Amino acid sequence: MFELTSTQPPPVAPPEGNDSGGGSRPATATTAAAPGHLEGLNAAQLEAATHSSGPLLVVAGAGTGKTRTLAARVAHLIHGGSPPDRILLLTFTRRAASEMLNRVGTVTDRRAASRIWGGTFHAVANRLLRAAGPAAGLPGGFTVLDQGDTVDLFGMLRTEEGMGEQGRRFPRAETVAAVWSRMVNSQTPLSEVVNGQFPWVADHTEDLRTLFAAYNERKRKLQVLDYDDLLLHWRALATSPATSEQLAGRFEHVLVDEYQDTNPIQADILEGMCRAGAIPTAVGDDAQSIYRFRSATVANLWTFPDRFPGAHRVTLEQNYRSTSAVLNLANEVLAASDRHLDKQLWSDRGMGSRPTLTVCHDEGDQSRVVADRILDLREQGVDLRDQAVLFRTGHHSDALELELNRRSIPFVKYGGLKFLETGHIKDILALLRMLENPADELAWHRVLGLLDGVGPATIRKVLPELGLGETNEPDGAGQEPTEPQRAMIRFLDGAGRWPRQATEGHELLRSVLADCLAEDPALNLGAQLERLREFCTAVFPLRYDNTSARLADLDRLTTVAGSVTDRSRFLAELTLEPPERTGDWSGPPHLDDDWLTLSTIHSAKGCEWHAVHLLHAADGNLPSEMALSDREGLDEELRLTYVALTRARDHLDVTFPLRYHVNRYSSDDRHHWAQLSRFLEPVRDHFEERRSSEAGGNDLTLDLRVTVTDEIDTGLTALWEG
Ligand code: ATP
Ligand code: MG
């Protein structure tokens, strides 16, 4: 084991009770002689990083170094002799995992760091299930449905069950999928979910039952797993006596960042994975729990000691990220909620400049103000990459994006419409999925629908002709082709009755698919994508505008796939950890380029920037209108605001437009008036407040003390009396 130097400061005693509250300040920096991976940690962080006797929970506020401590702990474990491939590090995003593994790699051996099991719960589930799946009764080549596909499948079943035709308005497929996911992730019975969160669909509960049964059955038949299935299967393997020892026995340590945003299934998984003696470490912040809509529950933090008796708890209170001006504001916003633990963060980074609050005339004005400010800061030496614009919802940055384009300010956006959700990318992925898993009827639907003259009715007729669809038999195991494989062969042979307009596309599709499935010569994935692109080139113009930009996206996909040989792995990784922007494919725009980050607050979790610009801080946007009617929802919006504010290191600029035009894209001037966010109104005095010139900042203000009315009245009277 690694030995601490004798100059190590005494560990800080863990605080009693829930939280140590504000006031007392922990001992600061560690010894200068601390070994590389522990260097610079304060006493409490060091205690957490080196804790060696059982479960560990770190509950601490924003910017107190939780993530940094977790990385130091992983490095410490490796230094102490834990084999890296027996360490499992679960993070919220792929980006977070790779940043953390990078950090570990700089203070340990890079090769060792690359052997750590790191990633999101879903990505790790996928990896484990592919390895362990057949033993657990899962089909080897299962494909993963992303959330969009889940909605499509519900849409398909809803039509099949005739539920759209009952004369009553049946809930949309998106709503049905949301109810399903809430029910599964929170492990709450349907009736409770409906009454609690979706009361407007209560009349349809019986139909939902039918639909859910059909959905689950169809998934199994199609050999697809949705996101929730990944977690459920992992949990089953991790907790069943038959498998848990073998699976959990693989790891000595399981560490989870952002534990406040895990759901009950993920908490069960952590517990299961530690059954065979692995030591759990969880870090989180109750004040930053912002994923209730995915059934995350902050209760996981509080029940950690019940699940893991004897758990040691460490609290961190020094914030290393922000100036005091930013932190004081954030602390006060949080204090307005009576549901958080008393947490007073402090910082010794100095007071810094006051956050600014700029009242703008309208959204266009806000965009100009923000773009000006971004460029000003850049002039002052704050690179674009050290600045971020944050907002509550993806479309809140639309107007700003136009302004940035106009001024040629490069940016990347996180958390908006994902690359994979665009139609043409879904098309090519459906082609790959069809090749990978011919039972994936959803993929068939999407691909066949690309053919000229082929609509849902033709597809419903053709699939049974091929031997797919509702007449599917369960799959046989062994050497014989399965029914879906036979359906693919029939399709390639030209079976099915096709409309005349489809002839050309249909022939091309068959030849392209046949090439991709041929064993001699076997095409690698890149070559398969090239071939599939030919089909897309033929059919995209029928369906989309801007075909050349879409084909360019396919080329990017092909470049990335070029080095990957395993189609199924490529597909699963893409589905589970989609690139959040097209730029993800090509890396940063140019090596020495500088670009700005645009991000939803949700996607900014765990990140930090020198300057943060928070847009649309108007009531109705932050908090979102949708959350206004429910107390829990409103509380979460407050935490979201807190997350946004605590991303800033030195500069925090908040803006909101006074007017929201009813029609954004016309010259029509009808508008609503907006008010500052209810969370920021009480702390207005923390800001240096400005009005943009368009909002009246340059208004002529006169201080005249004469009355002119009498004079006017005299003149008027003269008119009618004269
Ligand atoms: P969040 O709650 O937002 O996820 P966090 O608690 O995970 O924040 P980190 O991101 O780990 O905090 O750290 C915040 C910043 O403080 C980082 O820039 C980190 O490098 C710095 N930091 C953390 N601990 C120390 C320390 N002991 N000395 C100097 N800087 C530190
Ligand atoms: Mg963090």
CSV table of N, CA, C and O in Angstrom, one decimal, residues 392-459:
chain,number,residue,atom,x,y,z
A,392,ARG,N,-32.0,27.8,-19.9
A,392,ARG,CA,-32.9,26.8,-19.3
A,392,ARG,C,-33.2,25.7,-20.3
A,392,ARG,O,-33.2,24.5,-20.0
A,393,THR,N,-33.5,26.1,-21.6
A,393,THR,CA,-34.0,25.2,-22.6
A,393,THR,C,-33.3,25.4,-23.9
A,393,THR,O,-32.9,26.5,-24.2
A,394,GLY,N,-33.1,24.3,-24.6
A,394,GLY,CA,-32.3,24.3,-25.9
A,394,GLY,C,-32.7,25.5,-26.8
A,394,GLY,O,-31.8,26.2,-27.3
A,395,HIS,N,-33.9,25.8,-27.0
A,395,HIS,CA,-34.3,26.8,-28.0
A,395,HIS,C,-34.0,28.2,-27.5
A,395,HIS,O,-34.1,29.2,-28.2
A,396,HIS,N,-33.7,28.4,-26.2
A,396,HIS,CA,-33.5,29.7,-25.7
A,396,HIS,C,-32.3,30.4,-26.3
A,396,HIS,O,-32.1,31.6,-26.2
A,397,SER,N,-31.5,29.7,-27.0
A,397,SER,CA,-30.3,30.3,-27.6
A,397,SER,C,-30.5,30.6,-29.1
A,397,SER,O,-29.5,31.1,-29.7
A,398,ASP,N,-31.6,30.3,-29.6
A,398,ASP,CA,-31.8,30.5,-31.1
A,398,ASP,C,-31.4,31.9,-31.6
A,398,ASP,O,-30.6,32.0,-32.5
A,399,ALA,N,-31.9,32.9,-30.9
A,399,ALA,CA,-31.7,34.3,-31.4
A,399,ALA,C,-30.2,34.6,-31.3
A,399,ALA,O,-29.6,35.2,-32.1
A,400,LEU,N,-29.6,34.2,-30.2
A,400,LEU,CA,-28.2,34.4,-29.9
A,400,LEU,C,-27.3,33.7,-31.0
A,400,LEU,O,-26.4,34.3,-31.5
A,401,GLU,N,-27.7,32.5,-31.4
A,401,GLU,CA,-27.0,31.8,-32.4
A,401,GLU,C,-26.9,32.6,-33.7
A,401,GLU,O,-25.9,32.6,-34.3
A,402,LEU,N,-28.0,33.2,-34.0
A,402,LEU,CA,-28.0,34.0,-35.3
A,402,LEU,C,-27.1,35.2,-35.1
A,402,LEU,O,-26.3,35.5,-36.0
A,403,GLU,N,-27.1,35.8,-34.0
A,403,GLU,CA,-26.2,36.9,-33.7
A,403,GLU,C,-24.8,36.5,-33.8
A,403,GLU,O,-23.9,37.2,-34.3
A,404,LEU,N,-24.5,35.4,-33.2
A,404,LEU,CA,-23.1,34.9,-33.1
A,404,LEU,C,-22.6,34.6,-34.6
A,404,LEU,O,-21.5,34.9,-34.9
A,405,ASN,N,-23.5,34.0,-35.3
A,405,ASN,CA,-23.1,33.7,-36.7
A,405,ASN,C,-22.9,35.0,-37.5
A,405,ASN,O,-21.9,35.1,-38.2
A,406,ARG,N,-23.8,36.0,-37.3
A,406,ARG,CA,-23.6,37.3,-37.9
A,406,ARG,C,-22.2,37.9,-37.6
A,406,ARG,O,-21.6,38.5,-38.5
A,407,ARG,N,-21.8,37.7,-36.4
A,407,ARG,CA,-20.5,38.3,-36.0
A,407,ARG,C,-19.3,37.3,-36.1
A,407,ARG,O,-18.2,37.6,-35.6
A,408,SER,N,-19.6,36.2,-36.7
A,408,SER,CA,-18.5,35.1,-36.9
A,408,SER,C,-17.9,34.8,-35.6
A,408,SER,O,-16.6,34.6,-35.5
A,409,ILE,N,-18.6,34.6,-34.5
A,409,ILE,CA,-18.1,34.1,-33.2
A,409,ILE,C,-18.3,32.6,-33.2
A,409,ILE,O,-19.5,32.2,-33.2
A,410,PRO,N,-17.3,31.8,-33.2
A,410,PRO,CA,-17.5,30.4,-33.3
A,410,PRO,C,-18.0,29.8,-31.9
A,410,PRO,O,-17.6,30.3,-30.9
A,411,PHE,N,-18.9,28.9,-32.0
A,411,PHE,CA,-19.5,28.3,-30.8
A,411,PHE,C,-19.8,26.8,-31.0
A,411,PHE,O,-20.0,26.4,-32.1
A,412,VAL,N,-19.9,26.1,-29.9
A,412,VAL,CA,-20.4,24.8,-29.9
A,412,VAL,C,-21.6,24.7,-28.9
A,412,VAL,O,-21.5,25.4,-27.9
A,413,LYS,N,-22.6,23.9,-29.2
A,413,LYS,CA,-23.7,23.9,-28.4
A,413,LYS,C,-23.9,22.5,-27.8
A,413,LYS,O,-23.9,21.5,-28.5
A,414,TYR,N,-24.2,22.5,-26.5
A,414,TYR,CA,-24.4,21.3,-25.8
A,414,TYR,C,-25.9,21.2,-25.3
A,414,TYR,O,-26.4,22.3,-24.8
A,415,GLY,N,-26.5,20.1,-25.4
A,415,GLY,CA,-27.8,19.9,-24.8
A,415,GLY,C,-29.0,20.3,-25.7
A,415,GLY,O,-30.1,20.3,-25.2
A,416,GLY,N,-28.7,20.8,-26.9
A,416,GLY,CA,-29.9,21.1,-27.8
A,416,GLY,C,-30.3,19.9,-28.5
A,416,GLY,O,-30.2,18.7,-28.0
A,417,LEU,N,-30.8,20.0,-29.7
A,417,LEU,CA,-31.2,18.9,-30.5
A,417,LEU,C,-29.9,18.0,-30.8
A,417,LEU,O,-28.9,18.5,-31.3
A,418,LYS,N,-30.0,16.8,-30.4
A,418,LYS,CA,-28.8,16.0,-30.6
A,418,LYS,C,-28.6,15.6,-32.0
A,418,LYS,O,-29.6,15.4,-32.8
A,419,PHE,N,-27.4,15.5,-32.4
A,419,PHE,CA,-27.0,15.0,-33.8
A,419,PHE,C,-27.8,13.8,-34.2
A,419,PHE,O,-28.4,13.7,-35.3
A,420,LEU,N,-27.9,12.8,-33.2
A,420,LEU,CA,-28.6,11.6,-33.6
A,420,LEU,C,-30.1,11.7,-33.8
A,420,LEU,O,-30.7,10.8,-34.3
A,421,GLU,N,-30.6,12.8,-33.3
A,421,GLU,CA,-32.1,13.0,-33.4
A,421,GLU,C,-32.4,13.5,-34.8
A,421,GLU,O,-33.6,13.7,-35.1
A,422,THR,N,-31.5,13.9,-35.5
A,422,THR,CA,-31.8,14.5,-36.8
A,422,THR,C,-32.2,13.3,-37.8
A,422,THR,O,-31.6,12.2,-37.7
A,423,GLY,N,-33.2,13.6,-38.6
A,423,GLY,CA,-33.8,12.5,-39.4
A,423,GLY,C,-32.8,11.7,-40.2
A,423,GLY,O,-32.8,10.5,-40.2
A,424,HIS,N,-31.9,12.4,-40.9
A,424,HIS,CA,-31.0,11.7,-41.8
A,424,HIS,C,-30.0,10.8,-41.1
A,424,HIS,O,-29.7,9.7,-41.6
A,425,ILE,N,-29.6,11.2,-39.9
A,425,ILE,CA,-28.7,10.3,-39.1
A,425,ILE,C,-29.5,9.1,-38.6
A,425,ILE,O,-29.0,8.0,-38.6
A,426,LYS,N,-30.8,9.4,-38.2
A,426,LYS,CA,-31.6,8.3,-37.8
A,426,LYS,C,-31.8,7.3,-38.9
A,426,LYS,O,-31.8,6.1,-38.7
A,427,ASP,N,-31.9,7.8,-40.1
A,427,ASP,CA,-32.0,6.9,-41.3
A,427,ASP,C,-30.9,6.0,-41.5
A,427,ASP,O,-31.0,4.7,-41.6
A,428,ILE,N,-29.7,6.5,-41.4
A,428,ILE,CA,-28.5,5.7,-41.7
A,428,ILE,C,-28.3,4.7,-40.5
A,428,ILE,O,-27.9,3.5,-40.7
A,429,LEU,N,-28.6,5.1,-39.3
A,429,LEU,CA,-28.5,4.2,-38.2
A,429,LEU,C,-29.5,3.1,-38.3
A,429,LEU,O,-29.2,2.0,-37.9
A,430,ALA,N,-30.7,3.4,-38.8
A,430,ALA,CA,-31.7,2.4,-39.0
A,430,ALA,C,-31.2,1.4,-40.0
A,430,ALA,O,-31.4,0.1,-39.8
A,431,LEU,N,-30.5,1.8,-41.0
A,431,LEU,CA,-30.0,0.9,-42.0
A,431,LEU,C,-29.0,-0.1,-41.3
A,431,LEU,O,-29.0,-1.3,-41.6
A,432,LEU,N,-28.1,0.5,-40.5
A,432,LEU,CA,-27.1,-0.3,-39.8
A,432,LEU,C,-27.8,-1.3,-38.8
A,432,LEU,O,-27.4,-2.4,-38.7
A,433,ARG,N,-28.9,-0.8,-38.2
A,433,ARG,CA,-29.6,-1.6,-37.2
A,433,ARG,C,-30.3,-2.8,-37.9
A,433,ARG,O,-30.3,-3.9,-37.4
A,434,MET,N,-30.8,-2.5,-39.1
A,434,MET,CA,-31.5,-3.6,-39.8
A,434,MET,C,-30.5,-4.7,-40.2
A,434,MET,O,-30.8,-5.9,-40.2
A,435,LEU,N,-29.3,-4.3,-40.5
A,435,LEU,CA,-28.2,-5.2,-40.9
A,435,LEU,C,-27.8,-6.0,-39.6
A,435,LEU,O,-27.6,-7.2,-39.7
A,436,GLU,N,-27.8,-5.3,-38.5
A,436,GLU,CA,-27.3,-5.9,-37.3
A,436,GLU,C,-28.3,-6.9,-36.7
A,436,GLU,O,-28.0,-7.9,-36.2
A,437,ASN,N,-29.5,-6.4,-36.7
A,437,ASN,CA,-30.6,-7.2,-36.1
A,437,ASN,C,-31.8,-7.1,-36.9
A,437,ASN,O,-32.7,-6.3,-36.8
A,438,PRO,N,-31.9,-8.1,-37.9
A,438,PRO,CA,-33.1,-8.1,-38.8
A,438,PRO,C,-34.4,-8.2,-38.1
A,438,PRO,O,-35.5,-8.0,-38.7
A,439,ALA,N,-34.4,-8.5,-36.8
A,439,ALA,CA,-35.7,-8.6,-36.0
A,439,ALA,C,-36.2,-7.2,-35.7
A,439,ALA,O,-37.3,-7.0,-35.2
A,440,ASP,N,-35.3,-6.2,-35.8
A,440,ASP,CA,-35.6,-4.8,-35.4
A,440,ASP,C,-36.6,-4.1,-36.4
A,440,ASP,O,-36.2,-3.4,-37.3
A,441,GLU,N,-37.8,-4.4,-36.1
A,441,GLU,CA,-38.9,-4.0,-37.0
A,441,GLU,C,-39.0,-2.5,-37.2
A,441,GLU,O,-39.4,-1.9,-38.2
A,442,LEU,N,-38.6,-1.8,-36.1
A,442,LEU,CA,-38.7,-0.4,-36.1
A,442,LEU,C,-37.7,0.2,-37.2
A,442,LEU,O,-38.0,1.1,-37.9
A,443,ALA,N,-36.5,-0.5,-37.3
A,443,ALA,CA,-35.6,-0.1,-38.3
A,443,ALA,C,-36.1,-0.3,-39.7
A,443,ALA,O,-36.0,0.5,-40.6
A,444,TRP,N,-36.8,-1.5,-39.9
A,444,TRP,CA,-37.4,-1.8,-41.1
A,444,TRP,C,-38.4,-0.7,-41.5
A,444,TRP,O,-38.4,-0.2,-42.6
A,445,HIS,N,-39.2,-0.3,-40.5
A,445,HIS,CA,-40.2,0.7,-40.8
A,445,HIS,C,-39.6,2.0,-41.3
A,445,HIS,O,-40.0,2.6,-42.3
A,446,ARG,N,-38.5,2.4,-40.6
A,446,ARG,CA,-37.9,3.7,-41.0
A,446,ARG,C,-37.3,3.6,-42.4
A,446,ARG,O,-37.4,4.5,-43.2
A,447,VAL,N,-36.6,2.5,-42.7
A,447,VAL,CA,-35.9,2.4,-43.9
A,447,VAL,C,-36.8,2.2,-45.1
A,447,VAL,O,-36.7,2.9,-46.1
A,448,LEU,N,-37.8,1.3,-44.9
A,448,LEU,CA,-38.8,1.1,-46.0
A,448,LEU,C,-39.5,2.4,-46.3
A,448,LEU,O,-39.9,2.7,-47.5
A,449,GLY,N,-39.8,3.2,-45.3
A,449,GLY,CA,-40.5,4.4,-45.5
A,449,GLY,C,-39.7,5.5,-46.3
A,449,GLY,O,-40.3,6.5,-46.7
A,450,LEU,N,-38.5,5.2,-46.5
A,450,LEU,CA,-37.7,6.1,-47.4
A,450,LEU,C,-38.0,5.9,-48.9
A,450,LEU,O,-37.6,6.8,-49.7
A,451,LEU,N,-38.5,4.8,-49.2
A,451,LEU,CA,-38.8,4.5,-50.6
A,451,LEU,C,-40.0,5.3,-51.1
A,451,LEU,O,-41.0,5.5,-50.4
A,452,ASP,N,-39.8,5.7,-52.4
A,452,ASP,CA,-40.9,6.5,-53.0
A,452,ASP,C,-42.2,5.7,-53.0
A,452,ASP,O,-42.2,4.5,-53.4
A,453,GLY,N,-43.2,6.3,-52.6
A,453,GLY,CA,-44.6,5.7,-52.7
A,453,GLY,C,-44.8,4.6,-51.6
A,453,GLY,O,-45.9,4.0,-51.6
A,454,VAL,N,-43.9,4.5,-50.6
A,454,VAL,CA,-44.1,3.5,-49.6
A,454,VAL,C,-44.5,4.2,-48.3
A,454,VAL,O,-43.7,5.0,-47.8
A,455,GLY,N,-45.7,4.0,-47.8
A,455,GLY,CA,-46.1,4.6,-46.5
A,455,GLY,C,-46.4,3.6,-45.5
A,455,GLY,O,-46.2,2.4,-45.8
A,456,PRO,N,-46.9,4.0,-44.4
A,456,PRO,CA,-47.2,3.0,-43.3
A,456,PRO,C,-48.1,1.9,-43.7
A,456,PRO,O,-47.9,0.7,-43.3
A,457,ALA,N,-49.1,2.1,-44.6
A,457,ALA,CA,-50.0,1.1,-45.0
A,457,ALA,C,-49.3,0.0,-45.8
A,457,ALA,O,-49.4,-1.2,-45.5
A,458,THR,N,-48.4,0.4,-46.7
A,458,THR,CA,-47.7,-0.6,-47.5
A,458,THR,C,-46.8,-1.4,-46.6
A,458,THR,O,-46.7,-2.6,-46.7
A,459,ILE,N,-46.1,-0.7,-45.7
A,459,ILE,CA,-45.2,-1.4,-44.8
A,459,ILE,C,-45.9,-2.4,-44.0
A,459,ILE,O,-45.5,-3.6,-43.8
